[in-house]
Short mmCIF file of C-alpha atoms in Angstrom, two decimals:
data_model
loop_
_atom_site.label_atom_id
_atom_site.label_comp_id
_atom_site.label_asym_id
_atom_site.label_seq_id
_atom_site.Cartn_x
_atom_site.Cartn_y
_atom_site.Cartn_z
CA MET A 1 105.59 118.44 109.10
CA GLY A 2 108.09 121.08 109.77
CA HIS A 3 110.30 120.61 106.68
CA ILE A 4 107.24 120.52 104.56
CA ASN A 5 105.93 123.78 105.90
CA PHE A 6 109.30 125.27 105.54
CA LEU A 7 109.51 124.12 101.81
CA LEU A 8 106.07 125.55 101.07
CA GLU A 9 106.47 128.87 103.12
CA HIS A 10 109.86 129.53 101.51
CA TYR A 11 109.75 128.30 98.09
CA GLY A 12 105.95 128.18 97.22
CA TYR A 13 105.06 126.11 94.12
CA PHE A 14 108.84 125.15 93.62
CA GLY A 15 108.81 123.75 97.01
CA ILE A 16 106.16 121.24 95.95
CA ILE A 17 108.28 120.03 92.83
CA ILE A 18 111.38 119.77 95.12
CA ALA A 19 109.52 117.68 97.61
CA LEU A 20 107.90 115.29 95.36
CA LEU A 21 111.08 114.71 93.44
CA GLY A 22 112.70 113.70 96.52
CA GLY A 23 109.62 111.72 97.89
CA ILE A 24 109.08 109.74 94.69
CA ILE A 25 112.86 108.70 94.23
CA GLY A 26 112.85 107.44 97.92
CA LEU A 27 113.65 110.17 100.54
CA PRO A 28 111.64 109.89 103.65
CA ILE A 29 109.02 112.48 102.86
CA PRO A 30 105.21 111.74 103.30
CA ASP A 31 104.05 112.43 99.95
CA GLU A 32 100.27 112.08 100.60
CA VAL A 33 100.39 114.16 103.67
CA LEU A 34 102.32 116.71 101.51
CA LEU A 35 99.71 116.71 98.79
CA THR A 36 96.79 117.03 101.23
CA TYR A 37 98.57 119.87 103.11
CA VAL A 38 98.83 121.67 99.53
CA GLY A 39 95.21 121.28 99.28
CA TYR A 40 94.63 122.89 102.64
CA ASN A 41 96.90 125.79 101.46
CA VAL A 42 94.55 126.04 98.43
CA PHE A 43 91.70 125.95 100.89
CA GLN A 44 93.11 128.94 102.93
CA GLU A 45 93.81 130.68 99.48
CA LYS A 46 97.59 130.84 100.43
CA MET A 47 98.11 128.91 97.15
CA ALA A 48 96.02 128.70 93.80
CA TYR A 49 94.36 125.30 92.90
CA LEU A 50 95.54 125.00 89.27
CA PRO A 51 99.29 126.16 89.66
CA SER A 52 99.47 123.76 92.90
CA LEU A 53 98.17 120.79 90.70
CA PHE A 54 100.51 121.83 88.02
CA SER A 55 103.61 122.06 90.33
CA ALA A 56 102.62 118.51 91.94
CA PHE A 57 102.57 116.94 88.37
CA ILE A 58 105.88 118.45 87.44
CA GLY A 59 107.45 117.08 90.69
CA ALA A 60 105.74 113.63 90.44
CA PHE A 61 106.79 113.43 86.62
CA GLY A 62 110.25 114.24 87.52
CA GLY A 63 110.75 111.91 90.41
CA ILE A 64 109.20 109.01 88.58
CA SER A 65 111.29 109.60 85.44
CA LEU A 66 114.53 109.88 87.36
CA SER A 67 113.78 106.50 89.02
CA TYR A 68 113.10 105.14 85.52
CA PHE A 69 116.26 106.21 84.06
CA PHE A 70 118.25 105.08 87.06
CA GLY A 71 116.50 101.67 86.65
CA ILE A 72 117.82 101.58 82.92
CA LYS A 73 121.33 102.98 83.56
CA LEU A 74 122.18 101.19 87.01
CA GLY A 75 120.16 98.09 87.09
CA LEU A 76 118.72 95.94 90.03
CA PRO A 77 122.13 95.62 91.86
CA PHE A 78 122.09 99.36 92.46
CA LEU A 79 118.75 99.34 93.78
CA GLN A 80 119.39 96.36 95.94
CA ARG A 81 122.64 97.88 97.53
CA PHE A 82 121.81 101.59 97.74
CA GLY A 83 117.94 101.31 98.07
CA PRO A 84 117.92 100.67 102.01
CA LYS A 85 119.63 103.89 102.62
CA PHE A 86 116.60 105.62 101.05
CA HIS A 87 114.26 103.30 103.03
CA ILE A 88 113.82 101.11 99.83
CA THR A 89 114.30 97.91 101.59
CA ASN A 90 115.04 94.49 99.91
CA VAL A 91 111.74 93.09 101.36
CA ARG A 92 110.08 96.29 99.66
CA ILE A 93 111.73 95.50 96.38
CA ASN A 94 110.80 91.92 96.37
CA LYS A 95 107.24 92.61 97.11
CA THR A 96 107.07 95.12 94.30
CA LYS A 97 108.81 92.74 91.98
CA ALA A 98 106.03 89.97 92.74
CA LEU A 99 103.31 92.67 92.03
CA PHE A 100 105.08 93.84 88.91
CA ALA A 101 105.08 90.28 87.57
CA LYS A 102 101.45 89.99 88.28
CA PHE A 103 99.99 93.46 87.06
CA GLY A 104 102.74 94.43 84.62
CA PRO A 105 102.81 98.09 83.52
CA THR A 106 99.29 98.67 85.45
CA LEU A 107 101.43 98.70 88.62
CA LEU A 108 103.04 102.00 87.33
CA PHE A 109 99.50 103.53 87.57
CA ILE A 110 97.99 102.19 90.61
CA GLY A 111 101.40 102.04 92.56
CA TYR A 112 100.95 105.47 93.61
CA PHE A 113 98.25 104.37 95.89
CA ILE A 114 100.14 101.51 97.45
CA PRO A 115 102.38 102.52 100.39
CA GLY A 116 106.01 101.62 99.60
CA VAL A 117 105.48 100.42 96.01
CA ARG A 118 105.51 103.81 93.99
CA HIS A 119 109.27 104.18 94.97
CA VAL A 120 110.20 100.98 93.31
CA THR A 121 107.90 100.61 90.22
CA ALA A 122 109.65 103.02 88.09
CA TYR A 123 113.01 101.52 88.83
CA LEU A 124 111.65 98.17 87.84
CA ALA A 125 110.23 99.66 84.68
CA GLY A 126 113.66 100.65 83.69
CA ILE A 127 115.30 97.36 84.73
CA ASN A 128 112.76 95.59 82.46
CA SER A 129 113.59 97.73 79.50
CA TYR A 130 110.12 99.28 79.19
CA SER A 131 110.09 101.81 76.49
CA PHE A 132 109.65 105.38 77.51
CA LYS A 133 106.41 105.78 75.74
CA LYS A 134 105.01 102.76 77.51
CA PHE A 135 106.37 103.79 80.79
CA ALA A 136 105.08 107.59 80.32
CA ILE A 137 101.59 106.47 79.43
CA TYR A 138 100.87 104.56 82.78
CA ALA A 139 103.25 106.47 85.17
CA TYR A 140 102.13 109.94 84.10
CA SER A 141 98.59 109.14 83.96
CA GLY A 142 98.73 107.64 87.54
CA ALA A 143 100.74 110.79 88.88
CA ILE A 144 97.97 113.07 87.57
CA VAL A 145 95.17 110.94 89.32
CA TRP A 146 97.23 110.65 92.58
CA CYS A 147 98.26 114.40 92.82
CA PHE A 148 94.57 115.58 91.99
CA THR A 149 93.03 113.22 94.49
CA PHE A 150 95.10 114.10 97.64
CA ILE A 151 95.25 117.94 96.66
CA THR A 152 91.65 117.87 96.03
CA LEU A 153 90.92 116.03 99.34
CA GLY A 154 92.85 118.75 101.32
CA LYS A 155 90.86 121.29 99.52
CA LEU A 156 87.69 119.90 100.54
CA LEU A 157 88.54 118.79 104.00
CA GLY A 158 89.75 122.42 105.04
CA GLU A 159 90.48 122.74 108.67
CA LYS A 160 89.81 118.90 109.19
CA TRP A 161 92.94 117.90 106.92
CA ARG A 162 94.86 117.40 110.04
CA PHE A 163 92.69 114.67 111.32
CA PHE A 164 92.93 112.92 107.97
CA ALA A 165 96.82 113.41 107.82
CA PHE A 166 97.08 111.83 111.51
CA TYR A 167 94.99 108.87 110.32
CA LEU A 168 96.88 108.60 107.15
CA MET A 169 100.18 108.48 108.86
CA LYS A 170 99.04 105.80 111.34
CA ASN A 171 97.05 103.63 108.83
CA ARG A 172 98.38 104.36 105.34
CA ILE A 173 98.13 100.76 104.27
CA LEU A 174 94.36 100.66 104.76
CA ILE A 175 93.32 104.28 104.04
CA ILE A 176 95.35 104.82 100.68
CA PRO A 177 93.77 101.84 98.90
CA ALA A 178 90.35 102.95 100.46
CA VAL A 179 90.66 106.32 98.71
CA MET A 180 91.63 104.58 95.57
CA LEU A 181 88.51 102.46 95.70
CA LEU A 182 86.33 105.34 96.26
CA LEU A 183 87.86 107.19 93.35
CA ILE A 184 87.22 104.31 91.05
CA PHE A 185 83.65 104.08 92.22
CA GLY A 186 83.15 107.60 91.72
CA LEU A 187 84.47 107.42 88.14
CA VAL A 188 82.27 104.48 87.31
CA TYR A 189 79.02 106.27 88.96
CA TRP A 190 80.20 109.36 86.86
CA LYS A 191 80.49 107.45 83.61
CA LYS A 192 77.14 105.55 84.07
CA ARG A 193 75.48 108.93 84.93
CA LYS A 194 76.94 110.39 81.83
CA ARG A 195 75.79 107.40 79.77
CA THR A 196 72.45 107.52 81.08
CA VAL A 197 72.02 111.20 80.41
CA ASN A 198 73.32 110.76 76.84
CA THR A 199 70.89 107.92 76.32
CA LYS A 200 68.08 109.91 77.37
CA GLY A 201 68.90 112.77 75.36
CA ALA A 202 69.11 110.51 72.14
CA PHE A 203 65.51 109.60 72.64
CA GLU A 204 64.17 113.06 73.39
#
């Protein structure tokens, strides 16, 4: 947490961009904890909500795009050789390759919420010669949902964000998919509610 606090205190919104650029490429930065902490700073009114979201989007877009272009230019041998130095192990690469074969570009969207996967999906998209347009549609929309989810959580949790961050670090493999499921259920409920309101309005 010390380096995250240092980045935000000394570089503000630019610190969010730097941290996410490095974290998504593969540096050992706890991205979800960072985003939740940013939300807590919004709660404390040390940062503003919309600029924080915008900075997170830029950092996530930049990190995922760099990974994509590395995949295009350097290919799988580079990832297999140098990935372990950035905590991207061959086990993680092979696991993500299997998921990528099963889910295709959808993994670019949902991969942010799967521990250890978001660091590899963009490389694989580049290695598999996805067009930039196809890559951007899935990867950037996933980044928006991911950043919005955890910054908003930190803002809503307020002082309790530390408890969430502690359990997140200990149980990421369970908590992050659970957060994603809650988000999906929330969106489905909102759409159904909106459809019901529109239907009632049509008959009035």
